Short mmCIF file of C-alpha atoms in Angstrom, two decimals:
data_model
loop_
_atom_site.label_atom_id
_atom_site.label_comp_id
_atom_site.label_asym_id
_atom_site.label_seq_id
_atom_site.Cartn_x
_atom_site.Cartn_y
_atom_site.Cartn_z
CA UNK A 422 144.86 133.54 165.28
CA UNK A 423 142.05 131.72 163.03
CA UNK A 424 141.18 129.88 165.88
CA UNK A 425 141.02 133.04 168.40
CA UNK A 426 139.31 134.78 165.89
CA UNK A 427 136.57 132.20 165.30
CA UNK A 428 136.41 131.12 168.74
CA UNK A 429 135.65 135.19 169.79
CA UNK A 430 132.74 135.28 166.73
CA UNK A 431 131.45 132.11 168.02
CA UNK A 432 130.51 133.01 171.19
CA UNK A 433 129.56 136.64 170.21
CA UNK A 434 127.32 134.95 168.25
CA UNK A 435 125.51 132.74 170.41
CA UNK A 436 125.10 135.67 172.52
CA UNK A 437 123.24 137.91 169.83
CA UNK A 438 121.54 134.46 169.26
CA UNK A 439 119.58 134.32 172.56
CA UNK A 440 119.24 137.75 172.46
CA UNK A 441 117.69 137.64 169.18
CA UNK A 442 119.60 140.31 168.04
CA UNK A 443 121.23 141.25 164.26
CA UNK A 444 120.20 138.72 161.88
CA UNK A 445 122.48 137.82 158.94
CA UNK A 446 119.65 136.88 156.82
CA UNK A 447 118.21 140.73 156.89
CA UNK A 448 121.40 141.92 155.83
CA UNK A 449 121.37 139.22 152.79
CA UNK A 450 118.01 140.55 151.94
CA UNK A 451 118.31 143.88 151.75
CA UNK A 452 121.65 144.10 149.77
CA UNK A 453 119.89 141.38 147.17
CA UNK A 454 116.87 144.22 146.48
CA UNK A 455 119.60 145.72 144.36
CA UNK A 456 119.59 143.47 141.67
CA UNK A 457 116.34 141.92 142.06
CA UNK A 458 114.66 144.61 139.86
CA UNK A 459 112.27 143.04 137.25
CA UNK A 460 112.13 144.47 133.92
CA UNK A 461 109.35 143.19 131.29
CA UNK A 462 108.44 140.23 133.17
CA UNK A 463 111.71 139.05 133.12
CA UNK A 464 113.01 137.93 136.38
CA UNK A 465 116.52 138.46 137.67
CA UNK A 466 119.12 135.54 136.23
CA UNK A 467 121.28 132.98 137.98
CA UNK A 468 124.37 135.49 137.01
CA UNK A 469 123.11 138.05 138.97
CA UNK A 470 122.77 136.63 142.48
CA UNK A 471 126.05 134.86 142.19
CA UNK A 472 127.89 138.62 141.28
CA UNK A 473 125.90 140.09 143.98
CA UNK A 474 127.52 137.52 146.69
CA UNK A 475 131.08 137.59 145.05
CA UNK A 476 131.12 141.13 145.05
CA UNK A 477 131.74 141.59 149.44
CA UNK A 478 133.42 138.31 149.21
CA UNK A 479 135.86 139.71 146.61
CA UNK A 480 136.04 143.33 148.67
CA UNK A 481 136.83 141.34 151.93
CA UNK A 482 139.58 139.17 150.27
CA UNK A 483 141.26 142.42 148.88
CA UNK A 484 140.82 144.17 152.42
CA UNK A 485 142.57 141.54 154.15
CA UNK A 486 145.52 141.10 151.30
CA UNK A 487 145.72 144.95 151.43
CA UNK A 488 146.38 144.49 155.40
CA UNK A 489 148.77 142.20 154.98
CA UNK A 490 150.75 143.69 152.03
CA UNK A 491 151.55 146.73 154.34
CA UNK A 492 152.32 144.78 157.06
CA UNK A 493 149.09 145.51 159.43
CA UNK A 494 147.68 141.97 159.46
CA UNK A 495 146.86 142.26 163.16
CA UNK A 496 144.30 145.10 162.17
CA UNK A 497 142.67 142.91 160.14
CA UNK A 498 141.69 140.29 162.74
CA UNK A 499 139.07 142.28 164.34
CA UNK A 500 137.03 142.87 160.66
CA UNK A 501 137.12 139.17 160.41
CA UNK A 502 135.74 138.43 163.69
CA UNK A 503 132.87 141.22 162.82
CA UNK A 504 132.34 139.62 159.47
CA UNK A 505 132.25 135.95 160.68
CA UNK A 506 129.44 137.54 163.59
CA UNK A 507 127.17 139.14 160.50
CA UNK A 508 128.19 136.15 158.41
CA UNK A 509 126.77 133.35 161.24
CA UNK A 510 123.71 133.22 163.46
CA UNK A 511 120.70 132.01 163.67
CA UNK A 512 118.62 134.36 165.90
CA UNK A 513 115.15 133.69 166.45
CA UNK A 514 114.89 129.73 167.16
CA UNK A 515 115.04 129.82 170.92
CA UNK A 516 112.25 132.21 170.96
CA UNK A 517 110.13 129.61 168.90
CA UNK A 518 111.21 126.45 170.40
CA UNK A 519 110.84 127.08 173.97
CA UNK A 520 107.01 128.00 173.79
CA UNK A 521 106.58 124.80 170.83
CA UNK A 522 108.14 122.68 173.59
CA UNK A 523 105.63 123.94 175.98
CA UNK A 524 102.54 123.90 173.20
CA UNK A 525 103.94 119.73 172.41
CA UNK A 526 103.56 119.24 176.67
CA UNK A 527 100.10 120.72 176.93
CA UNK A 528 99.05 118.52 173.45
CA UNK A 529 98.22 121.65 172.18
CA UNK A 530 99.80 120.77 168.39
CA UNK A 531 97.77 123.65 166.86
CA UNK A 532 99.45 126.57 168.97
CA UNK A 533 102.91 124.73 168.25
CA UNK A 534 102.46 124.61 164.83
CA UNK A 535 101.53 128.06 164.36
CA UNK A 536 104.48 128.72 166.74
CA UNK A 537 107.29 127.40 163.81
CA UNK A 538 105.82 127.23 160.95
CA UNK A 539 107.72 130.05 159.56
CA UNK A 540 110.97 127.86 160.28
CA UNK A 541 109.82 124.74 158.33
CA UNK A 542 109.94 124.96 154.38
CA UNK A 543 107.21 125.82 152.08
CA UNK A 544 106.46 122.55 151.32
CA UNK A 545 106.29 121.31 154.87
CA UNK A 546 103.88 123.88 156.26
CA UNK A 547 100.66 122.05 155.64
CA UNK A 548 98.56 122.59 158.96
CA UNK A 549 96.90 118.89 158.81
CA UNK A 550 100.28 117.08 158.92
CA UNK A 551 100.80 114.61 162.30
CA UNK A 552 102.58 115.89 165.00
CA UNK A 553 104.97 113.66 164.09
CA UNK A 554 106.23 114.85 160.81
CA UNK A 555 105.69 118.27 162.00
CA UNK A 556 108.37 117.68 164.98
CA UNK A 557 110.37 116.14 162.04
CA UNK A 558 110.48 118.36 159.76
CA UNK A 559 111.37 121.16 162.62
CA UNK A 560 114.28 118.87 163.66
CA UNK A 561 115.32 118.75 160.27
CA UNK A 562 114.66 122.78 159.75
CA UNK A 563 116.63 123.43 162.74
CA UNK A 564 119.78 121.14 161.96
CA UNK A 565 120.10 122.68 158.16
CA UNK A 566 119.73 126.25 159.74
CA UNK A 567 122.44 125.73 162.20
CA UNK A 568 124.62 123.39 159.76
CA UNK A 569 124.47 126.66 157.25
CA UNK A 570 125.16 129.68 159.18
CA UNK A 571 127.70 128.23 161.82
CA UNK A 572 129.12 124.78 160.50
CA UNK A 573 129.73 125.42 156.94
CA UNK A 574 131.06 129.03 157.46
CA UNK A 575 133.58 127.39 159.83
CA UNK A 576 134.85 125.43 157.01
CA UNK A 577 135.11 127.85 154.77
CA UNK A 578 137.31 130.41 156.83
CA UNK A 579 139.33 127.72 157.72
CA UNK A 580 140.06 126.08 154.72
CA UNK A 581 139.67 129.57 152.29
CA UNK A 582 139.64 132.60 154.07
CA UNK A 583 136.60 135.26 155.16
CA UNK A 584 136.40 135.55 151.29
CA UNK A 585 135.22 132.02 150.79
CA UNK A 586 133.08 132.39 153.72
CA UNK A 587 131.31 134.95 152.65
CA UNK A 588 131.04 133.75 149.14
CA UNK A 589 129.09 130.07 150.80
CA UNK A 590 127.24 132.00 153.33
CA UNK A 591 125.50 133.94 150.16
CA UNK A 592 125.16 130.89 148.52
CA UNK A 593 122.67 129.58 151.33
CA UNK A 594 121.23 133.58 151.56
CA UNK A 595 120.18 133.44 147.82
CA UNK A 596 118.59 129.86 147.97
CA UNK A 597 116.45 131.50 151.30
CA UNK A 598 116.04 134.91 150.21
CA UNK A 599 116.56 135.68 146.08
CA UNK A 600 113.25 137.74 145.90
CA UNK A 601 112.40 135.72 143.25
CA UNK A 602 111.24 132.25 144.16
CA UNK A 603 111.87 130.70 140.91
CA UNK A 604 115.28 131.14 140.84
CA UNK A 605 115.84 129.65 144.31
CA UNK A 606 115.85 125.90 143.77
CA UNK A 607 119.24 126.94 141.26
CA UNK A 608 120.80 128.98 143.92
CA UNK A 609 120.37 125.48 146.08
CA UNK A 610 121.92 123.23 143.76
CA UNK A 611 124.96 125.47 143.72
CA UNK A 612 124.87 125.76 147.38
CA UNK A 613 124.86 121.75 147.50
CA UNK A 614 128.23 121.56 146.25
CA UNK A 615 129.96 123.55 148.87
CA UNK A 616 128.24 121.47 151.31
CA UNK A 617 129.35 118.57 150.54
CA UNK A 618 132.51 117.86 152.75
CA UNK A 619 131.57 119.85 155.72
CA UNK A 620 127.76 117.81 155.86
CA UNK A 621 130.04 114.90 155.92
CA UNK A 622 132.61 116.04 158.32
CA UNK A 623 129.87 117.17 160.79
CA UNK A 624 127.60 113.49 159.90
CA UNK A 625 131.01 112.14 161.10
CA UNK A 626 131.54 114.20 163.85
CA UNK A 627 127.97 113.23 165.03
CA UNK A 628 128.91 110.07 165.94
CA UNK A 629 132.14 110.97 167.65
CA UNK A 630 129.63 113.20 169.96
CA UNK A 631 127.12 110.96 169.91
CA UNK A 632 126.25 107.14 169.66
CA UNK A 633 129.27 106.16 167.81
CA UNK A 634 128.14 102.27 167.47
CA UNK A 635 124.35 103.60 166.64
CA UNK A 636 125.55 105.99 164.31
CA UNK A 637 128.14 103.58 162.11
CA UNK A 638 124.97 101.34 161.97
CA UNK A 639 122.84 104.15 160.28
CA UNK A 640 124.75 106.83 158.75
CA UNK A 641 127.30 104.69 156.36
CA UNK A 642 124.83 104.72 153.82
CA UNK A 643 124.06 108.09 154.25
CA UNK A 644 128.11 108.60 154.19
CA UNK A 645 128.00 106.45 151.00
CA UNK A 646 125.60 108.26 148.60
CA UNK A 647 127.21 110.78 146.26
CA UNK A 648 123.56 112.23 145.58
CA UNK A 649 122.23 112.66 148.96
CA UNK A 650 120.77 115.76 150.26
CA UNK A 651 122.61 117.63 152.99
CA UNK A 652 119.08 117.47 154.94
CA UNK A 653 119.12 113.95 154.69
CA UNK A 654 122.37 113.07 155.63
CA UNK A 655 121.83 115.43 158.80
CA UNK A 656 118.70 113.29 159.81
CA UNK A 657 119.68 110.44 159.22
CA UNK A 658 123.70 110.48 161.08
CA UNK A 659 121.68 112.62 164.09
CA UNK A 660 119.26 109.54 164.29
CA UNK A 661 121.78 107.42 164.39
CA UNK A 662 124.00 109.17 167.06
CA UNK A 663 121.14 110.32 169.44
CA UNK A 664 119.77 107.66 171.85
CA UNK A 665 116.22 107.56 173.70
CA UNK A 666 114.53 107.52 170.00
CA UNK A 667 115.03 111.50 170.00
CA UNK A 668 114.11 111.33 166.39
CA UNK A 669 112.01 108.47 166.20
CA UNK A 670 108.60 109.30 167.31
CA UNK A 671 107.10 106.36 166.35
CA UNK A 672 108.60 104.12 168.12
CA UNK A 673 108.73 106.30 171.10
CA UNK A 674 105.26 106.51 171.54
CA UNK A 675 105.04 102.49 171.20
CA UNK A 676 108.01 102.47 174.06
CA UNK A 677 107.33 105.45 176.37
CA UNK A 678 103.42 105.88 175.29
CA UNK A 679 103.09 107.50 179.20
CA UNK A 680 105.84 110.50 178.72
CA UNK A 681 104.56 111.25 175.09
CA UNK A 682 104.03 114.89 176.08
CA UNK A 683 107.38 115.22 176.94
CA UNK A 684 108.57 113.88 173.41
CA UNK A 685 108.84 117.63 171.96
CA UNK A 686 111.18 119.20 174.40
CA UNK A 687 113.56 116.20 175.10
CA UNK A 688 113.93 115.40 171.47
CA UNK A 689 114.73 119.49 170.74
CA UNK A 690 117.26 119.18 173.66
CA UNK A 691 119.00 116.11 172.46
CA UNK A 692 119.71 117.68 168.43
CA UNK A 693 120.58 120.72 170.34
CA UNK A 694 122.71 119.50 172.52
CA UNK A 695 124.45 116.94 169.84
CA UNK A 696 124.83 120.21 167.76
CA UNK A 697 126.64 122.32 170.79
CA UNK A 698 129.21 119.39 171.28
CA UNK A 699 129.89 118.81 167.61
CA UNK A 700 131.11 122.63 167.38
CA UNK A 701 133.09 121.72 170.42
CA UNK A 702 134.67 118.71 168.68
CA UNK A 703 135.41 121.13 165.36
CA UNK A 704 136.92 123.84 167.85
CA UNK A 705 139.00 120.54 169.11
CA UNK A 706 140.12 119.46 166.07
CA UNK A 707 140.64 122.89 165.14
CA UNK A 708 142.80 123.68 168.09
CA UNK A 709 145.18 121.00 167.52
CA UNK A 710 145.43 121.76 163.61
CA UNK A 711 146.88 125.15 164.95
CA UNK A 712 149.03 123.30 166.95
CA UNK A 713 150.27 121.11 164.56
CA UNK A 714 150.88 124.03 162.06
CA UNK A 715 148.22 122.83 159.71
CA UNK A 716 146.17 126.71 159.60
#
């Protein structure tokens, strides 16, 4: 049932996604007012955030044990599938990357700048950058978002229960949304621990979906280093997997200087489309661990 269960949230999901519809990261926000109170100048601990996420992660885990205790486990598939479809989502990109692709065709890099800057991080929103490491660092944006709130809750259910998932998912939610800024960078060093496996799972299954011979030339370094940022071993195994220089502006523009205004959109398409069939390979590979009696 795991994988009916995850399969139905999935697609509920990407539904609410195009619709642009219930956003997880609202949710997140408004239950962490409650602790985010500020008392003397002193600013909400570390302690605080992380009892704020184990709390529903530790209600959810009981709900489900309670269900199964009495025998009703059945009942409880339906509060996981509605938990997983708060707990994933990313609503709001399409909305912003459709008009940006249109903006990068007309050359007009002001309007598609203004268009995401919201989506790239605070240190990345400088309005003189190139259009280059704009387009970048939304690629990059756009691969960590999705990663987060579909890839890495996957895991998590799978390997420890809508408990766990929770738990991860308000990992990522406190190093986004923790009202205090300061205490964010700490929230994402804790968050960088429970992504290491699945980054590397998904870097792996890039290449499987991908440019398998272009991506074992780029990404086993990437594979390699204990220390490396989940961002950066996302751009670096989709660079190596995608094909046409989808991440490579540079050289693009040396290659295909005439379909330069084309660059944004087919480069957006390609990491979205990589993305879609690497959830298809984890439903795969999920599938046949059901089979096999693994989950």
């Amino acid at each position: 049932m795991i994988l009916v269960v995850f399969l139905i949230a999935y697609l509920v999901r990407r539904r609410l996604d195009s619709l642009n519809a219930i956003s997880g990261d609202e949710l997140w926000r408004r239950w962490f007012r409650q602790g985010a109170v500020v008392k003397a100048g002193r600013e909400s601990g570390l302690v605080t955030g992380l009892v704020l996420i184990t709390v529903p992660a530790l209600l959810a885990a009981l709900s489900i044990y309670a269900f199964e205790l009495h025998g009703w486990r059945l009942a409880a598939y339906p509060l996981e599938t509605l938990v997983l479809v708060l707990m994933m989502g990313s609503p709001g990109w399409r909305q912003a990357l459709e008009p940006y692709a249109e903006a990068w065709r007309k050359g007009d890099m002001q309007a598609a700048w203004h268009l995401i800057q919201e989506r790239l991080p605070a240190n990345e929103r400088g309005a003189a950058v190139s259009p280059e490491i704009m387009h970048l660092a939304l690629c990059k944006a756009l691969m960590l978002a999705v990663f987060q709130r579909f890839f890495l809750v996957a895991f998590w259910y799978v390997v420890g229960g809508i408990g766990l998932a929770i738990f991860v998912r308000g990992l990522v939610a406190l190093s986004e949304q923790w009202p205090q800024a300061a205490a964010r960078p700490r929230y994402m060093k804790v968050c960088e621990w429970f992504n290491w496996i699945p980054v590397r799972l998904l870097s792996i299954t890039f290449g499987i979906a991908g440019d398998l011979s272009g991506w074992l030339s780029e990404s086993r370094a990437a594979m390699a280093g204990i220390t490396k940022m989940t961002s950066e071993i996302l751009m670096i195994s989709a660079n190596g997997s995608l094909t046409g220089y989808a991440l490579d502006p540079a050289r693009f523009s040396r290659i295909h200087a005439d379909e330069w205004s084309s660059f944004g959109g087919r480069s957006l398409s390609a990491v979205r489309d990589l993305l879609s069939r690497s959830m298809l390979v984890w439903i795969c590979a999920l599938a046949l661990l059901v089979i096999a009696g693994v989950v």
